[in-house]
Amino acid sequence: MVVLGVVSPQYILPLVPICKTQILPNSSETQYLTRRKAALIFTSSLVSSFIYTSHHSAIAFQVDEFQQDEDRIVQLFEETSPSVVFIKDLELAKGSNGSTTGLANDENAKVEGTGSGFIWDKFGHIVTNYHVIAKLATDQSGLQRCKVSLVNAKGESIAKEAKIVGVDPAYDLAVLKVDVEGDEVKPISVGTSRGLRVGQSCFAIGNPYGFENTLTTGVVSGLGREIPAPNGAAIKGAIQTDAAINAGRKTLFRGQNEQSQLNGC
């Protein structure tokens, strides 16, 4: 129902509609409003530009940071991998003379296992796991051999027969010696595991399943672990990592040219 008027005992009073009257501002008010509107538009544009620039700057920073991390890993691998060697555990066929030439080509030899190690010094000493060369260490037939493939300072791949210098089965360690006369090799830069913290990055370089120069990455997952040695003893103080370390063993690195642990698996 729409009410059009009010009924009075004597007469009817009509309802008069009230119209809004637009009051035009004077010239000074018009200028003020114009300036305020322009200021609002400029501020909005400035904020939008800042958000756009900040967003793209953040993306560019993330890309640059990722590239730096990637370059650092590439540099670590390129500088460190020449110090990591590939070890083959060989058994010569009966009647073989075990010549160096035949050994270099794996002729008349059965590959019984592979592993990794690292060059300790410029004289050709190599550190590896004892279980890699256990058959050679306990050989009584005279048919076991150990061949080491490495890279010299010129980047050339060479293969040498290695001799056992010393072993410590209780710590799953062995030291080999290859003749590097005439070849300059790159010893590893030895670091320390003191100060390691869980969560820090680490890198493993080795030859899993015979694939030479393989790199995997991960983090330090735990410290002070205990693992069994080949002779049944307990090796304490081991470093746990989630970096893939498959059959063939790898050498674990914490940072640029820092060797932290020889891994056995």
PDB file of C-alpha atoms in Angstrom:
ATOM      1  CA  MET A   1       0.000   0.000   0.000  1.00  0.00           C
ATOM      2  CA  VAL A   2       1.235   3.459  -0.905  1.00  0.00           C
ATOM      3  CA  VAL A   3       0.248   6.379   1.331  1.00  0.00           C
ATOM      4  CA  LEU A   4      -0.669   9.457  -0.674  1.00  0.00           C
ATOM      5  CA  GLY A   5      -1.951  11.741   2.104  1.00  0.00           C
ATOM      6  CA  VAL A   6      -3.011  12.063   5.703  1.00  0.00           C
ATOM      7  CA  VAL A   7      -6.740  12.153   6.482  1.00  0.00           C
ATOM      8  CA  SER A   8      -7.785  14.922   8.892  1.00  0.00           C
ATOM      9  CA  PRO A   9     -11.265  15.425  10.315  1.00  0.00           C
ATOM     10  CA  GLN A  10     -11.470  18.741   8.551  1.00  0.00           C
ATOM     11  CA  TYR A  11      -9.292  18.468   5.473  1.00  0.00           C
ATOM     12  CA  ILE A  12      -6.653  16.418   3.697  1.00  0.00           C
ATOM     13  CA  LEU A  13      -3.015  17.414   3.935  1.00  0.00           C
ATOM     14  CA  PRO A  14      -1.134  16.190   0.862  1.00  0.00           C
ATOM     15  CA  LEU A  15       2.371  14.757   1.226  1.00  0.00           C
ATOM     16  CA  VAL A  16       4.714  16.957  -0.711  1.00  0.00           C
ATOM     17  CA  PRO A  17       7.757  15.123  -2.232  1.00  0.00           C
ATOM     18  CA  ILE A  18      11.110  16.580  -1.265  1.00  0.00           C
ATOM     19  CA  CYS A  19      13.595  16.897  -4.126  1.00  0.00           C
ATOM     20  CA  LYS A  20      17.387  16.846  -3.550  1.00  0.00           C
ATOM     21  CA  THR A  21      18.944  20.050  -4.724  1.00  0.00           C
ATOM     22  CA  GLN A  22      22.512  19.765  -6.151  1.00  0.00           C
ATOM     23  CA  ILE A  23      24.732  22.460  -4.806  1.00  0.00           C
ATOM     24  CA  LEU A  24      27.558  23.224  -7.190  1.00  0.00           C
ATOM     25  CA  PRO A  25      30.929  23.777  -5.538  1.00  0.00           C
ATOM     26  CA  ASN A  26      32.726  27.000  -6.128  1.00  0.00           C
ATOM     27  CA  SER A  27      35.949  27.151  -8.186  1.00  0.00           C
ATOM     28  CA  SER A  28      38.336  26.670  -5.220  1.00  0.00           C
ATOM     29  CA  GLU A  29      36.493  23.555  -4.119  1.00  0.00           C
ATOM     30  CA  THR A  30      36.592  22.250  -7.696  1.00  0.00           C
ATOM     31  CA  GLN A  31      40.365  22.721  -7.852  1.00  0.00           C
ATOM     32  CA  TYR A  32      40.806  20.992  -4.471  1.00  0.00           C
ATOM     33  CA  LEU A  33      38.747  17.984  -5.581  1.00  0.00           C
ATOM     34  CA  THR A  34      40.611  17.801  -8.876  1.00  0.00           C
ATOM     35  CA  ARG A  35      44.002  17.845  -7.133  1.00  0.00           C
ATOM     36  CA  ARG A  36      42.874  15.216  -4.623  1.00  0.00           C
ATOM     37  CA  LYS A  37      41.611  12.957  -7.384  1.00  0.00           C
ATOM     38  CA  ALA A  38      44.896  13.307  -9.277  1.00  0.00           C
ATOM     39  CA  ALA A  39      46.847  12.509  -6.097  1.00  0.00           C
ATOM     40  CA  LEU A  40      44.784   9.360  -5.508  1.00  0.00           C
ATOM     41  CA  ILE A  41      45.339   8.212  -9.097  1.00  0.00           C
ATOM     42  CA  PHE A  42      49.104   8.818  -8.828  1.00  0.00           C
ATOM     43  CA  THR A  43      49.317   7.004  -5.492  1.00  0.00           C
ATOM     44  CA  SER A  44      47.410   4.018  -6.864  1.00  0.00           C
ATOM     45  CA  SER A  45      49.685   3.870  -9.901  1.00  0.00           C
ATOM     46  CA  LEU A  46      52.744   4.120  -7.687  1.00  0.00           C
ATOM     47  CA  VAL A  47      51.581   1.283  -5.419  1.00  0.00           C
ATOM     48  CA  SER A  48      50.740  -0.912  -8.422  1.00  0.00           C
ATOM     49  CA  SER A  49      54.132  -0.226  -9.962  1.00  0.00           C
ATOM     50  CA  PHE A  50      55.881  -1.031  -6.661  1.00  0.00           C
ATOM     51  CA  ILE A  51      54.017  -4.333  -6.284  1.00  0.00           C
ATOM     52  CA  TYR A  52      54.787  -5.302  -9.891  1.00  0.00           C
ATOM     53  CA  THR A  53      58.469  -4.384  -9.567  1.00  0.00           C
ATOM     54  CA  SER A  54      58.830  -6.127  -6.196  1.00  0.00           C
ATOM     55  CA  HIS A  55      57.183  -9.283  -7.514  1.00  0.00           C
ATOM     56  CA  HIS A  56      59.452  -9.508 -10.534  1.00  0.00           C
ATOM     57  CA  SER A  57      62.526  -8.591  -8.487  1.00  0.00           C
ATOM     58  CA  ALA A  58      61.718 -11.433  -6.078  1.00  0.00           C
ATOM     59  CA  ILE A  59      61.401 -13.893  -8.969  1.00  0.00           C
ATOM     60  CA  ALA A  60      64.681 -12.672 -10.486  1.00  0.00           C
ATOM     61  CA  PHE A  61      66.394 -13.026  -7.092  1.00  0.00           C
ATOM     62  CA  GLN A  62      65.104 -16.594  -6.689  1.00  0.00           C
ATOM     63  CA  VAL A  63      66.293 -17.542 -10.189  1.00  0.00           C
ATOM     64  CA  ASP A  64      69.701 -15.971  -9.558  1.00  0.00           C
ATOM     65  CA  GLU A  65      70.031 -17.732  -6.176  1.00  0.00           C
ATOM     66  CA  PHE A  66      69.096 -21.074  -7.757  1.00  0.00           C
ATOM     67  CA  GLN A  67      71.650 -20.530 -10.527  1.00  0.00           C
ATOM     68  CA  GLN A  68      74.362 -19.759  -7.975  1.00  0.00           C
ATOM     69  CA  ASP A  69      73.611 -22.963  -6.034  1.00  0.00           C
ATOM     70  CA  GLU A  70      73.638 -24.954  -9.256  1.00  0.00           C
ATOM     71  CA  ASP A  71      76.948 -23.434 -10.363  1.00  0.00           C
ATOM     72  CA  ARG A  72      78.459 -24.181  -6.957  1.00  0.00           C
ATOM     73  CA  ILE A  73      77.549 -27.879  -7.204  1.00  0.00           C
ATOM     74  CA  VAL A  74      78.885 -28.094 -10.759  1.00  0.00           C
ATOM     75  CA  GLN A  75      82.148 -26.455  -9.684  1.00  0.00           C
ATOM     76  CA  LEU A  76      82.484 -28.808  -6.699  1.00  0.00           C
ATOM     77  CA  PHE A  77      82.041 -31.854  -8.930  1.00  0.00           C
ATOM     78  CA  GLU A  78      84.457 -30.629 -11.591  1.00  0.00           C
ATOM     79  CA  GLU A  79      87.166 -29.799  -9.049  1.00  0.00           C
ATOM     80  CA  THR A  80      86.730 -32.887  -6.857  1.00  0.00           C
ATOM     81  CA  SER A  81      85.893 -35.777  -9.189  1.00  0.00           C
ATOM     82  CA  PRO A  82      89.515 -36.097 -10.501  1.00  0.00           C
ATOM     83  CA  SER A  83      90.484 -37.102  -6.944  1.00  0.00           C
ATOM     84  CA  VAL A  84      87.960 -39.968  -6.870  1.00  0.00           C
ATOM     85  CA  VAL A  85      89.068 -43.288  -8.386  1.00  0.00           C
ATOM     86  CA  PHE A  86      87.292 -46.399  -9.694  1.00  0.00           C
ATOM     87  CA  ILE A  87      88.527 -49.709  -8.288  1.00  0.00           C
ATOM     88  CA  LYS A  88      87.997 -53.140  -9.832  1.00  0.00           C
ATOM     89  CA  ASP A  89      88.529 -56.365  -7.930  1.00  0.00           C
ATOM     90  CA  LEU A  90      89.744 -58.911 -10.483  1.00  0.00           C
ATOM     91  CA  GLU A  91      90.503 -62.618 -10.502  1.00  0.00           C
ATOM     92  CA  LEU A  92      92.870 -63.788 -13.199  1.00  0.00           C
ATOM     93  CA  ALA A  93      92.208 -66.976 -15.072  1.00  0.00           C
ATOM     94  CA  LYS A  94      94.414 -69.895 -14.104  1.00  0.00           C
ATOM     95  CA  GLY A  95      97.514 -69.985 -16.240  1.00  0.00           C
ATOM     96  CA  SER A  96      97.440 -66.223 -16.858  1.00  0.00           C
ATOM     97  CA  ASN A  97     100.704 -64.409 -16.369  1.00  0.00           C
ATOM     98  CA  GLY A  98      98.878 -61.369 -14.968  1.00  0.00           C
ATOM     99  CA  SER A  99     100.633 -58.966 -17.306  1.00  0.00           C
ATOM    100  CA  THR A 100     100.000 -55.265 -16.869  1.00  0.00           C
ATOM    101  CA  THR A 101      98.757 -55.017 -20.465  1.00  0.00           C
ATOM    102  CA  GLY A 102      96.283 -57.818 -20.015  1.00  0.00           C
ATOM    103  CA  LEU A 103      95.121 -56.368 -16.696  1.00  0.00           C
ATOM    104  CA  ALA A 104      94.568 -52.923 -18.205  1.00  0.00           C
ATOM    105  CA  ASN A 105      92.146 -54.402 -20.719  1.00  0.00           C
ATOM    106  CA  ASP A 106      90.533 -56.814 -18.245  1.00  0.00           C
ATOM    107  CA  GLU A 107      91.731 -59.664 -20.433  1.00  0.00           C
ATOM    108  CA  ASN A 108      91.846 -63.094 -18.829  1.00  0.00           C
ATOM    109  CA  ALA A 109      90.266 -61.603 -15.719  1.00  0.00           C
ATOM    110  CA  LYS A 110      86.921 -61.933 -13.989  1.00  0.00           C
ATOM    111  CA  VAL A 111      85.478 -58.786 -12.405  1.00  0.00           C
ATOM    112  CA  GLU A 112      84.360 -59.836  -8.939  1.00  0.00           C
ATOM    113  CA  GLY A 113      83.516 -56.423  -7.562  1.00  0.00           C
ATOM    114  CA  THR A 114      83.905 -52.693  -7.940  1.00  0.00           C
ATOM    115  CA  GLY A 115      84.320 -49.795  -5.582  1.00  0.00           C
ATOM    116  CA  SER A 116      85.500 -46.242  -5.113  1.00  0.00           C
ATOM    117  CA  GLY A 117      88.368 -44.552  -3.361  1.00  0.00           C
ATOM    118  CA  PHE A 118      90.205 -41.248  -3.347  1.00  0.00           C
ATOM    119  CA  ILE A 119      93.747 -40.146  -4.039  1.00  0.00           C
ATOM    120  CA  TRP A 120      95.445 -39.333  -0.749  1.00  0.00           C
ATOM    121  CA  ASP A 121      98.725 -37.834  -1.988  1.00  0.00           C
ATOM    122  CA  LYS A 122     100.802 -37.140  -5.099  1.00  0.00           C
ATOM    123  CA  PHE A 123     102.736 -40.387  -4.595  1.00  0.00           C
ATOM    124  CA  GLY A 124      99.777 -42.524  -5.615  1.00  0.00           C
ATOM    125  CA  HIS A 125      98.402 -43.628  -2.247  1.00  0.00           C
ATOM    126  CA  ILE A 126      94.685 -44.352  -2.412  1.00  0.00           C
ATOM    127  CA  VAL A 127      92.204 -44.770   0.441  1.00  0.00           C
ATOM    128  CA  THR A 128      89.277 -47.140   0.005  1.00  0.00           C
ATOM    129  CA  ASN A 129      87.084 -49.553   1.963  1.00  0.00           C
ATOM    130  CA  TYR A 130      88.633 -52.796   3.132  1.00  0.00           C
ATOM    131  CA  HIS A 131      85.731 -54.865   1.844  1.00  0.00           C
ATOM    132  CA  VAL A 132      86.459 -53.605  -1.690  1.00  0.00           C
ATOM    133  CA  ILE A 133      89.845 -55.355  -1.730  1.00  0.00           C
ATOM    134  CA  ALA A 134      89.181 -58.057   0.897  1.00  0.00           C
ATOM    135  CA  LYS A 135      89.743 -60.901  -1.586  1.00  0.00           C
ATOM    136  CA  LEU A 136      93.076 -59.455  -2.637  1.00  0.00           C
ATOM    137  CA  ALA A 137      94.076 -58.985   0.997  1.00  0.00           C
ATOM    138  CA  THR A 138      93.331 -62.627   1.818  1.00  0.00           C
ATOM    139  CA  ASP A 139      94.410 -64.114  -1.508  1.00  0.00           C
ATOM    140  CA  GLN A 140      96.458 -67.288  -1.347  1.00  0.00           C
ATOM    141  CA  SER A 141      96.094 -68.347  -4.971  1.00  0.00           C
ATOM    142  CA  GLY A 142      98.069 -65.486  -6.437  1.00  0.00           C
ATOM    143  CA  LEU A 143      95.262 -64.801  -8.932  1.00  0.00           C
ATOM    144  CA  GLN A 144      93.638 -61.761  -7.289  1.00  0.00           C
ATOM    145  CA  ARG A 145      94.416 -58.354  -8.704  1.00  0.00           C
ATOM    146  CA  CYS A 146      93.213 -54.798  -8.179  1.00  0.00           C
ATOM    147  CA  LYS A 147      92.951 -52.293 -11.010  1.00  0.00           C
ATOM    148  CA  VAL A 148      92.479 -48.593 -10.357  1.00  0.00           C
ATOM    149  CA  SER A 149      91.140 -46.187 -12.985  1.00  0.00           C
ATOM    150  CA  LEU A 150      91.901 -42.545 -12.372  1.00  0.00           C
ATOM    151  CA  VAL A 151      92.388 -39.221 -14.108  1.00  0.00           C
ATOM    152  CA  ASN A 152      95.722 -37.413 -14.197  1.00  0.00           C
ATOM    153  CA  ALA A 153      96.223 -33.665 -13.948  1.00  0.00           C
ATOM    154  CA  LYS A 154      95.861 -33.365 -17.734  1.00  0.00           C
ATOM    155  CA  GLY A 155      92.411 -34.907 -17.640  1.00  0.00           C
ATOM    156  CA  GLU A 156      93.581 -38.155 -19.226  1.00  0.00           C
ATOM    157  CA  SER A 157      92.091 -41.448 -18.004  1.00  0.00           C
ATOM    158  CA  ILE A 158      94.692 -44.006 -16.962  1.00  0.00           C
ATOM    159  CA  ALA A 159      94.489 -47.497 -15.438  1.00  0.00           C
ATOM    160  CA  LYS A 160      97.047 -48.871 -12.995  1.00  0.00           C
ATOM    161  CA  GLU A 161      97.461 -52.041 -11.005  1.00  0.00           C
ATOM    162  CA  ALA A 162      97.348 -51.300  -7.286  1.00  0.00           C
ATOM    163  CA  LYS A 163      99.195 -52.960  -4.449  1.00  0.00           C
ATOM    164  CA  ILE A 164      97.986 -53.128  -0.861  1.00  0.00           C
ATOM    165  CA  VAL A 165      99.989 -50.966   1.544  1.00  0.00           C
ATOM    166  CA  GLY A 166      97.902 -51.460   4.670  1.00  0.00           C
ATOM    167  CA  VAL A 167      94.482 -52.563   5.903  1.00  0.00           C
ATOM    168  CA  ASP A 168      92.323 -52.114   8.988  1.00  0.00           C
ATOM    169  CA  PRO A 169      89.251 -54.385   8.816  1.00  0.00           C
ATOM    170  CA  ALA A 170      87.993 -53.060  12.157  1.00  0.00           C
ATOM    171  CA  TYR A 171      87.392 -49.681  10.504  1.00  0.00           C
ATOM    172  CA  ASP A 172      86.725 -51.034   6.993  1.00  0.00           C
ATOM    173  CA  LEU A 173      89.710 -49.101   5.633  1.00  0.00           C
ATOM    174  CA  ALA A 174      92.510 -49.964   3.238  1.00  0.00           C
ATOM    175  CA  VAL A 175      95.372 -48.071   1.627  1.00  0.00           C
ATOM    176  CA  LEU A 176      96.518 -48.927  -1.893  1.00  0.00           C
ATOM    177  CA  LYS A 177      99.484 -47.728  -3.905  1.00  0.00           C
ATOM    178  CA  VAL A 178      99.670 -47.232  -7.657  1.00  0.00           C
ATOM    179  CA  ASP A 179     102.708 -46.273  -9.694  1.00  0.00           C
ATOM    180  CA  VAL A 180     102.131 -42.692 -10.856  1.00  0.00           C
ATOM    181  CA  GLU A 181     105.614 -42.081 -12.190  1.00  0.00           C
ATOM    182  CA  GLY A 182     105.271 -39.816 -15.206  1.00  0.00           C
ATOM    183  CA  ASP A 183     101.720 -38.867 -14.246  1.00  0.00           C
ATOM    184  CA  GLU A 184     100.682 -35.993 -12.042  1.00  0.00           C
ATOM    185  CA  VAL A 185      97.584 -36.792  -9.982  1.00  0.00           C
ATOM    186  CA  LYS A 186      95.309 -34.578  -7.909  1.00  0.00           C
ATOM    187  CA  PRO A 187      95.127 -35.530  -4.214  1.00  0.00           C
ATOM    188  CA  ILE A 188      91.905 -34.828  -2.418  1.00  0.00           C
ATOM    189  CA  SER A 189      91.623 -31.787  -0.138  1.00  0.00           C
ATOM    190  CA  VAL A 190      90.982 -33.356   3.235  1.00  0.00           C
ATOM    191  CA  GLY A 191      88.406 -31.664   5.411  1.00  0.00           C
ATOM    192  CA  THR A 192      87.064 -32.421   8.866  1.00  0.00           C
ATOM    193  CA  SER A 193      83.783 -33.757  10.196  1.00  0.00           C
ATOM    194  CA  ARG A 194      84.050 -31.642  13.332  1.00  0.00           C
ATOM    195  CA  GLY A 195      81.384 -28.975  13.387  1.00  0.00           C
ATOM    196  CA  LEU A 196      79.006 -30.866  11.110  1.00  0.00           C
ATOM    197  CA  ARG A 197      75.312 -30.267  11.783  1.00  0.00           C
ATOM    198  CA  VAL A 198      72.266 -32.251  10.796  1.00  0.00           C
ATOM    199  CA  GLY A 199      70.588 -30.594   7.829  1.00  0.00           C
ATOM    200  CA  GLN A 200      73.755 -29.367   6.119  1.00  0.00           C
ATOM    201  CA  SER A 201      74.200 -30.189   2.453  1.00  0.00           C
ATOM    202  CA  CYS A 202      76.496 -33.002   1.361  1.00  0.00           C
ATOM    203  CA  PHE A 203      77.512 -34.573  -1.941  1.00  0.00           C
ATOM    204  CA  ALA A 204      78.554 -38.113  -2.825  1.00  0.00           C
ATOM    205  CA  ILE A 205      80.834 -38.873  -5.790  1.00  0.00           C
ATOM    206  CA  GLY A 206      81.661 -42.405  -6.845  1.00  0.00           C
ATOM    207  CA  ASN A 207      81.075 -45.314  -9.187  1.00  0.00           C
ATOM    208  CA  PRO A 208      77.858 -47.140  -8.252  1.00  0.00           C
ATOM    209  CA  TYR A 209      77.263 -50.290 -10.295  1.00  0.00           C
ATOM    210  CA  GLY A 210      80.362 -49.442 -12.342  1.00  0.00           C
ATOM    211  CA  PHE A 211      79.054 -46.101 -13.589  1.00  0.00           C
ATOM    212  CA  GLU A 212      82.053 -43.814 -13.203  1.00  0.00           C
ATOM    213  CA  ASN A 213      81.871 -40.250 -11.895  1.00  0.00           C
ATOM    214  CA  THR A 214      78.355 -40.310 -10.498  1.00  0.00           C
ATOM    215  CA  LEU A 215      77.152 -37.436  -8.301  1.00  0.00           C
ATOM    216  CA  THR A 216      74.273 -37.531  -5.843  1.00  0.00           C
ATOM    217  CA  THR A 217      73.215 -34.851  -3.377  1.00  0.00           C
ATOM    218  CA  GLY A 218      71.547 -34.859  -0.007  1.00  0.00           C
ATOM    219  CA  VAL A 219      71.829 -33.639   3.552  1.00  0.00           C
ATOM    220  CA  VAL A 220      73.527 -34.776   6.729  1.00  0.00           C
ATOM    221  CA  SER A 221      70.763 -36.897   8.241  1.00  0.00           C
ATOM    222  CA  GLY A 222      72.486 -37.940  11.464  1.00  0.00           C
ATOM    223  CA  LEU A 223      75.767 -37.914  13.348  1.00  0.00           C
ATOM    224  CA  GLY A 224      77.527 -40.355  15.634  1.00  0.00           C
ATOM    225  CA  ARG A 225      75.972 -43.414  14.033  1.00  0.00           C
ATOM    226  CA  GLU A 226      77.275 -46.949  14.517  1.00  0.00           C
ATOM    227  CA  ILE A 227      77.732 -49.374  11.609  1.00  0.00           C
ATOM    228  CA  PRO A 228      79.170 -52.912  11.455  1.00  0.00           C
ATOM    229  CA  ALA A 229      82.690 -53.511  10.132  1.00  0.00           C
ATOM    230  CA  PRO A 230      83.568 -56.466   7.865  1.00  0.00           C
ATOM    231  CA  ASN A 231      85.116 -58.294  10.836  1.00  0.00           C
ATOM    232  CA  GLY A 232      81.989 -57.837  12.943  1.00  0.00           C
ATOM    233  CA  ALA A 233      83.283 -54.950  15.046  1.00  0.00           C
ATOM    234  CA  ALA A 234      81.307 -51.720  15.456  1.00  0.00           C
ATOM    235  CA  ILE A 235      82.463 -48.572  13.669  1.00  0.00           C
ATOM    236  CA  LYS A 236      81.404 -45.569  15.710  1.00  0.00           C
ATOM    237  CA  GLY A 237      81.090 -41.933  14.695  1.00  0.00           C
ATOM    238  CA  ALA A 238      79.678 -42.595  11.233  1.00  0.00           C
ATOM    239  CA  ILE A 239      77.796 -39.892   9.346  1.00  0.00           C
ATOM    240  CA  GLN A 240      74.321 -40.678   8.048  1.00  0.00           C
ATOM    241  CA  THR A 241      73.079 -39.085   4.832  1.00  0.00           C
ATOM    242  CA  ASP A 242      70.091 -39.393   2.534  1.00  0.00           C
ATOM    243  CA  ALA A 243      72.308 -38.904  -0.547  1.00  0.00           C
ATOM    244  CA  ALA A 244      71.919 -42.033  -2.675  1.00  0.00           C
ATOM    245  CA  ILE A 245      74.910 -44.320  -2.075  1.00  0.00           C
ATOM    246  CA  ASN A 246      74.505 -47.531  -4.024  1.00  0.00           C
ATOM    247  CA  ALA A 247      76.653 -50.606  -4.547  1.00  0.00           C
ATOM    248  CA  GLY A 248      80.029 -49.368  -5.734  1.00  0.00           C
ATOM    249  CA  ARG A 249      80.548 -46.980  -2.831  1.00  0.00           C
ATOM    250  CA  LYS A 250      81.045 -43.272  -2.896  1.00  0.00           C
ATOM    251  CA  THR A 251      83.071 -40.603  -1.180  1.00  0.00           C
ATOM    252  CA  LEU A 252      81.005 -38.121   0.802  1.00  0.00           C
ATOM    253  CA  PHE A 253      81.756 -34.400   0.607  1.00  0.00           C
ATOM    254  CA  ARG A 254      80.343 -31.650   2.782  1.00  0.00           C
ATOM    255  CA  GLY A 255      81.478 -28.598   0.865  1.00  0.00           C
ATOM    256  CA  GLN A 256      83.951 -27.269  -1.648  1.00  0.00           C
ATOM    257  CA  ASN A 257      86.770 -29.846  -1.783  1.00  0.00           C
ATOM    258  CA  GLU A 258      86.058 -31.132   1.740  1.00  0.00           C
ATOM    259  CA  GLN A 259      86.140 -34.879   2.184  1.00  0.00           C
ATOM    260  CA  SER A 260      84.166 -35.957   5.218  1.00  0.00           C
ATOM    261  CA  GLN A 261      83.653 -39.682   5.000  1.00  0.00           C
ATOM    262  CA  LEU A 262      84.403 -42.740   2.917  1.00  0.00           C
ATOM    263  CA  ASN A 263      81.117 -44.559   2.518  1.00  0.00           C
ATOM    264  CA  GLY A 264      80.734 -48.294   2.412  1.00  0.00           C
ATOM    265  CA  CYS A 265      77.679 -50.216   1.292  1.00  0.00           C
TER     266      CYS A 265
END
